[in-house]
Amino acid sequence: MERSLVEPFYVMRVLEKAKEIEKEGKEVIHLEIGEPDLPVPKRVKEKAKEFLSRFEQKYTESAGIYPLREEIARYYCETYQVEVEPENVVITPGSSPGLLAVLKVVSERIGQISYSDPGYPCYKNMLNLLFSEGRAVPVSPESSFKVLPQQVETPALIVNSPSNPTGVVYTLEELKALSEKAFLVSDEIYHGLTYFERAPSVLEVTDRCVVVNGFSKFFLMTGWRLGWLILPDELVSDVTAILQNTVISPSTLSQYSALACFEKEVLEELRSNVEVFKERREVLLKGLKEVGFKVPSEPQGAFYVYADVSDFTEDSFSFAFELLEKVGVAVTPGRDFGYNRTNEFIRFSFCTSVENIEKALERLYSYLR
Amino acid sequence: MERSLVEPFYVMRVLEKAKEIEKEGKEVIHLEIGEPDLPVPKRVKEKAKEFLSRFEQKYTESAGIYPLREEIARYYCETYQVEVEPENVVITPGSSPGLLAVLKVVSERIGQISYSDPGYPCYKNMLNLLFSEGRAVPVSPESSFKVLPQQVETPALIVNSPSNPTGVVYTLEELKALSEKAFLVSDEIYHGLTYFERAPSVLEVTDRCVVVNGFSKFFLMTGWRLGWLILPDELVSDVTAILQNTVISPSTLSQYSALACFEKEVLEELRSNVEVFKERREVLLKGLKEVGFKVPSEPQGAFYVYADVSDFTEDSFSFAFELLEKVGVAVTPGRDFGYNRTNEFIRFSFCTSVENIEKALERLYSYLR
């Protein structure tokens, strides 16, 4: 058969290779995975067990259980001082199916959608899936990998702040300027994970927007598959109808368990995790520079360092495999994030212990210096 | 805004109205919902609690955990005497997202897809979502609502046996004849719930097919959101790449818990439930005829009776609301299943107790006779 319909995640090939190497009994340090390694708060598990003991898991409303929609609305009011009604919150089985529904509705109702290159690969892939031609906006180290207002030429734009793979955080003023050029689809999945200033929500600058968010990063509920959308009134019914048809409803257990995330003590625990990631970030950044990689834009949020490896290779894809095979360090090649000079970059994630990060850095140093 | 992008489930309007009536303190008997009311096997819950106590829920492979793929492959060998490799089984978060990925790949790789009218509404809606124009095949009581080989004019066809809303079961010969006309996408979600002959799988007659199935009907794991696909070799990577992009991976907890479904005692328990549904079916069928509804094709499987109400109304949609308002019986209007004489039909589900079914029948009788 001809080429694949939708581009796979190239990092999966790295993962496969890593597994082979591990099968041979060799240790691989995983700096490729964008999945927090910390355990989910105990209260979330307790709530899950309680629900399992007392109730059956039936379908819920497609938009999700009302108490969770209320908690999320309240969380936005408290975190961003913006008013959100529970009716504008729609719960999704992970942020991905929500994003797919939103991209469909926005491209039909509002128009063509731009996204940054490099950027999260699913934006392009989902638009392809929907036969909706998006437009890639090349972003460069010179603008800290941010989309500039003058680059926006379509009615809609995906903003991802803190961003994958660069960890860049847009300021309130930058979001405001972008919102004046386009309807914003704001992927805020890394919110809560910032190391200096908090990341503003697009809701603070405009109502002409959709927020995509979920429980898999700051809230650590990865495999529970739960996310949410915040939608303007006029898009709620279209998006909900698509979710009804494509997923029916999110996991009932995950929804009830997630209620625990908004308890005061749990939120405090989650917020204290940021320090853990911050320490890792510092160790990784320092070490990568010592190895000789350049980091033109240091991450302000999320848990990735997007490093320029052009002093070592012209092809970061094969370089990723070289590092894996020679020193057992798994990383994500830039190619996963688009076409714009992505052959010069590699993404390192810091979802593993400082000890592991240091070990990886030592191996890289010995091999490359 | 203009009309909705994707048709909603009209039954949701019935549900909303039912909730209003219930808020007024009146009792509604729910014969509209296609969700089994029986509790999930105890072993499934035990397995869930055990997993919660011992492990974190991380992402799994997009295709699902290998032990579950193995169990499903083995289940097909035992149930249908067909050979299925675990590599051809892909786990999905409910059957819906799996179906969406399959419809995308089949319409691109194989060609236009037909589906029966009346039929499950998501077939048409998902194809619309993907901008892939499907073709409705009108099926009539005269052919027991089955698609006939001579009606198939497209390279691919969705077969749903036992079917929603009619409960019709295709024979091995009928499946064989259809498979000679088109690539089959076989929605086997109601397999296991048959009242006379077992429903043959399309895998028994051809390899040029995809099977869509899940844990929400026979296995009773509705709100756990878990399904699976069985794919020919050449479609596995395309479908998996789409799932990677649109859902990442299915719920980790649901996957591990579902392993319990294939334990011998659990399967026996699930098989014994069929008698429960069979009794309800008989009570409902007999009662509906006494009320004066015609049932041109009695269900051989699934848990629905598709009844002809044309002696009472020319518009089964408003008739559904009339029944709800006048006697507190909630049903699904034919309109949810397509355009082919659906104004003459109503779907009654038997996902509630015999006691409730009898009460609903008495109310209908008093009101309509």
CSV table of C-alpha atoms in Angstrom, one decimal, chain A residues 1-131:
chain,number,residue,atom,x,y,z
A,1,MET,CA,0.0,0.0,0.0
A,2,GLU,CA,0.9,3.6,-0.6
A,3,ARG,CA,2.0,6.0,2.1
A,4,SER,CA,0.0,6.0,5.4
A,5,LEU,CA,-3.2,8.0,5.5
A,6,VAL,CA,-2.2,9.8,8.7
A,7,GLU,CA,1.3,10.3,9.8
A,8,PRO,CA,2.2,8.1,12.8
A,9,PHE,CA,4.1,9.4,15.7
A,10,TYR,CA,7.8,8.8,14.7
A,11,VAL,CA,8.7,8.6,18.4
A,12,MET,CA,6.8,5.2,18.3
A,13,ARG,CA,9.7,3.9,16.2
A,14,VAL,CA,12.1,5.1,18.8
A,15,LEU,CA,10.0,3.3,21.4
A,16,GLU,CA,9.9,0.1,19.5
A,17,LYS,CA,13.7,0.2,19.0
A,18,ALA,CA,14.1,1.0,22.7
A,19,LYS,CA,12.0,-2.1,23.6
A,20,GLU,CA,14.3,-4.3,21.5
A,21,ILE,CA,17.3,-2.9,23.2
A,22,GLU,CA,15.8,-3.5,26.6
A,23,LYS,CA,14.9,-7.1,25.7
A,24,GLU,CA,18.6,-7.6,25.2
A,25,GLY,CA,19.0,-6.7,28.8
A,26,LYS,CA,20.4,-3.2,28.2
A,27,GLU,CA,19.1,-0.2,30.1
A,28,VAL,CA,17.4,2.6,28.2
A,29,ILE,CA,16.8,6.0,29.8
A,30,HIS,CA,13.5,7.4,28.5
A,31,LEU,CA,13.6,11.0,27.7
A,32,GLU,CA,11.2,10.6,24.8
A,33,ILE,CA,7.9,10.2,26.6
A,34,GLY,CA,5.5,13.1,27.4
A,35,GLU,CA,3.9,11.4,30.3
A,36,PRO,CA,4.3,12.5,33.9
A,37,ASP,CA,5.9,9.8,36.0
A,38,LEU,CA,4.5,10.9,39.3
A,39,PRO,CA,1.7,8.9,40.9
A,40,VAL,CA,-1.9,10.1,40.8
A,41,PRO,CA,-3.1,11.7,44.0
A,42,LYS,CA,-4.3,9.1,46.6
A,43,ARG,CA,-7.7,10.7,46.8
A,44,VAL,CA,-8.4,10.1,43.2
A,45,LYS,CA,-7.8,6.4,43.6
A,46,GLU,CA,-9.8,6.3,46.8
A,47,LYS,CA,-12.7,8.0,45.0
A,48,ALA,CA,-12.4,5.4,42.2
A,49,LYS,CA,-12.6,2.5,44.6
A,50,GLU,CA,-15.5,4.0,46.5
A,51,PHE,CA,-17.4,4.4,43.2
A,52,LEU,CA,-16.6,0.9,42.1
A,53,SER,CA,-17.9,-0.5,45.4
A,54,ARG,CA,-21.1,1.5,45.3
A,55,PHE,CA,-22.2,2.0,41.8
A,56,GLU,CA,-22.5,0.6,38.3
A,57,GLN,CA,-20.7,2.4,35.5
A,58,LYS,CA,-23.4,3.4,33.0
A,59,TYR,CA,-23.2,5.9,30.2
A,60,THR,CA,-23.2,9.5,31.3
A,61,GLU,CA,-24.5,12.4,29.3
A,62,SER,CA,-22.2,13.0,26.4
A,63,ALA,CA,-21.2,16.4,27.8
A,64,GLY,CA,-20.2,14.6,31.0
A,65,ILE,CA,-21.5,14.6,34.6
A,66,TYR,CA,-22.7,17.9,35.8
A,67,PRO,CA,-20.8,18.0,39.1
A,68,LEU,CA,-17.5,17.7,37.2
A,69,ARG,CA,-18.5,20.4,34.8
A,70,GLU,CA,-19.3,22.6,37.8
A,71,GLU,CA,-15.9,21.9,39.4
A,72,ILE,CA,-14.1,22.8,36.3
A,73,ALA,CA,-16.1,26.0,35.8
A,74,ARG,CA,-15.3,26.9,39.4
A,75,TYR,CA,-11.6,26.1,38.9
A,76,TYR,CA,-11.4,28.5,36.0
A,77,CYS,CA,-13.1,31.3,38.0
A,78,GLU,CA,-10.6,30.7,40.9
A,79,THR,CA,-7.4,30.2,38.7
A,80,TYR,CA,-8.0,32.8,36.0
A,81,GLN,CA,-10.7,35.1,37.5
A,82,VAL,CA,-12.9,34.5,34.5
A,83,GLU,CA,-16.5,33.5,34.5
A,84,VAL,CA,-17.3,30.1,33.1
A,85,GLU,CA,-20.7,28.4,33.3
A,86,PRO,CA,-20.9,24.6,33.7
A,87,GLU,CA,-23.0,24.6,30.6
A,88,ASN,CA,-20.0,25.7,28.5
A,89,VAL,CA,-17.8,22.9,29.9
A,90,VAL,CA,-17.9,19.6,28.0
A,91,ILE,CA,-16.1,16.6,29.4
A,92,THR,CA,-14.2,14.4,26.9
A,93,PRO,CA,-12.4,11.0,27.0
A,94,GLY,CA,-9.0,12.7,27.0
A,95,SER,CA,-8.3,16.0,25.3
A,96,SER,CA,-7.7,14.4,21.8
A,97,PRO,CA,-11.3,13.4,20.9
A,98,GLY,CA,-12.4,16.8,22.2
A,99,LEU,CA,-9.9,18.6,20.0
A,100,LEU,CA,-11.0,16.5,17.0
A,101,ALA,CA,-14.6,17.6,17.5
A,102,VAL,CA,-13.6,21.2,17.9
A,103,LEU,CA,-11.4,21.3,14.8
A,104,LYS,CA,-14.3,19.9,12.8
A,105,VAL,CA,-16.7,22.5,14.1
A,106,VAL,CA,-14.3,25.5,14.0
A,107,SER,CA,-13.2,24.7,10.4
A,108,GLU,CA,-16.8,24.4,9.3
A,109,ARG,CA,-18.3,27.3,11.2
A,110,ILE,CA,-15.3,29.7,11.3
A,111,GLY,CA,-12.9,28.8,8.6
A,112,GLN,CA,-9.4,27.6,7.9
A,113,ILE,CA,-7.2,26.9,10.9
A,114,SER,CA,-3.5,27.7,11.3
A,115,TYR,CA,-1.1,25.9,13.7
A,116,SER,CA,2.6,26.4,14.5
A,117,ASP,CA,5.4,24.4,13.0
A,118,PRO,CA,7.1,23.0,15.0
A,119,GLY,CA,4.0,22.0,17.1
A,120,TYR,CA,2.1,19.1,18.4
A,121,PRO,CA,1.7,16.7,15.5
A,122,CYS,CA,-2.0,15.9,16.1
A,123,TYR,CA,-3.1,19.3,14.9
A,124,LYS,CA,-2.0,18.7,11.4
A,125,ASN,CA,-3.0,15.1,11.5
A,126,MET,CA,-6.5,15.7,12.7
A,127,LEU,CA,-7.1,18.4,10.2
A,128,ASN,CA,-5.9,16.0,7.4
A,129,LEU,CA,-8.3,13.3,8.8
A,130,LEU,CA,-11.2,15.8,8.5
A,131,PHE,CA,-10.1,16.8,5.0
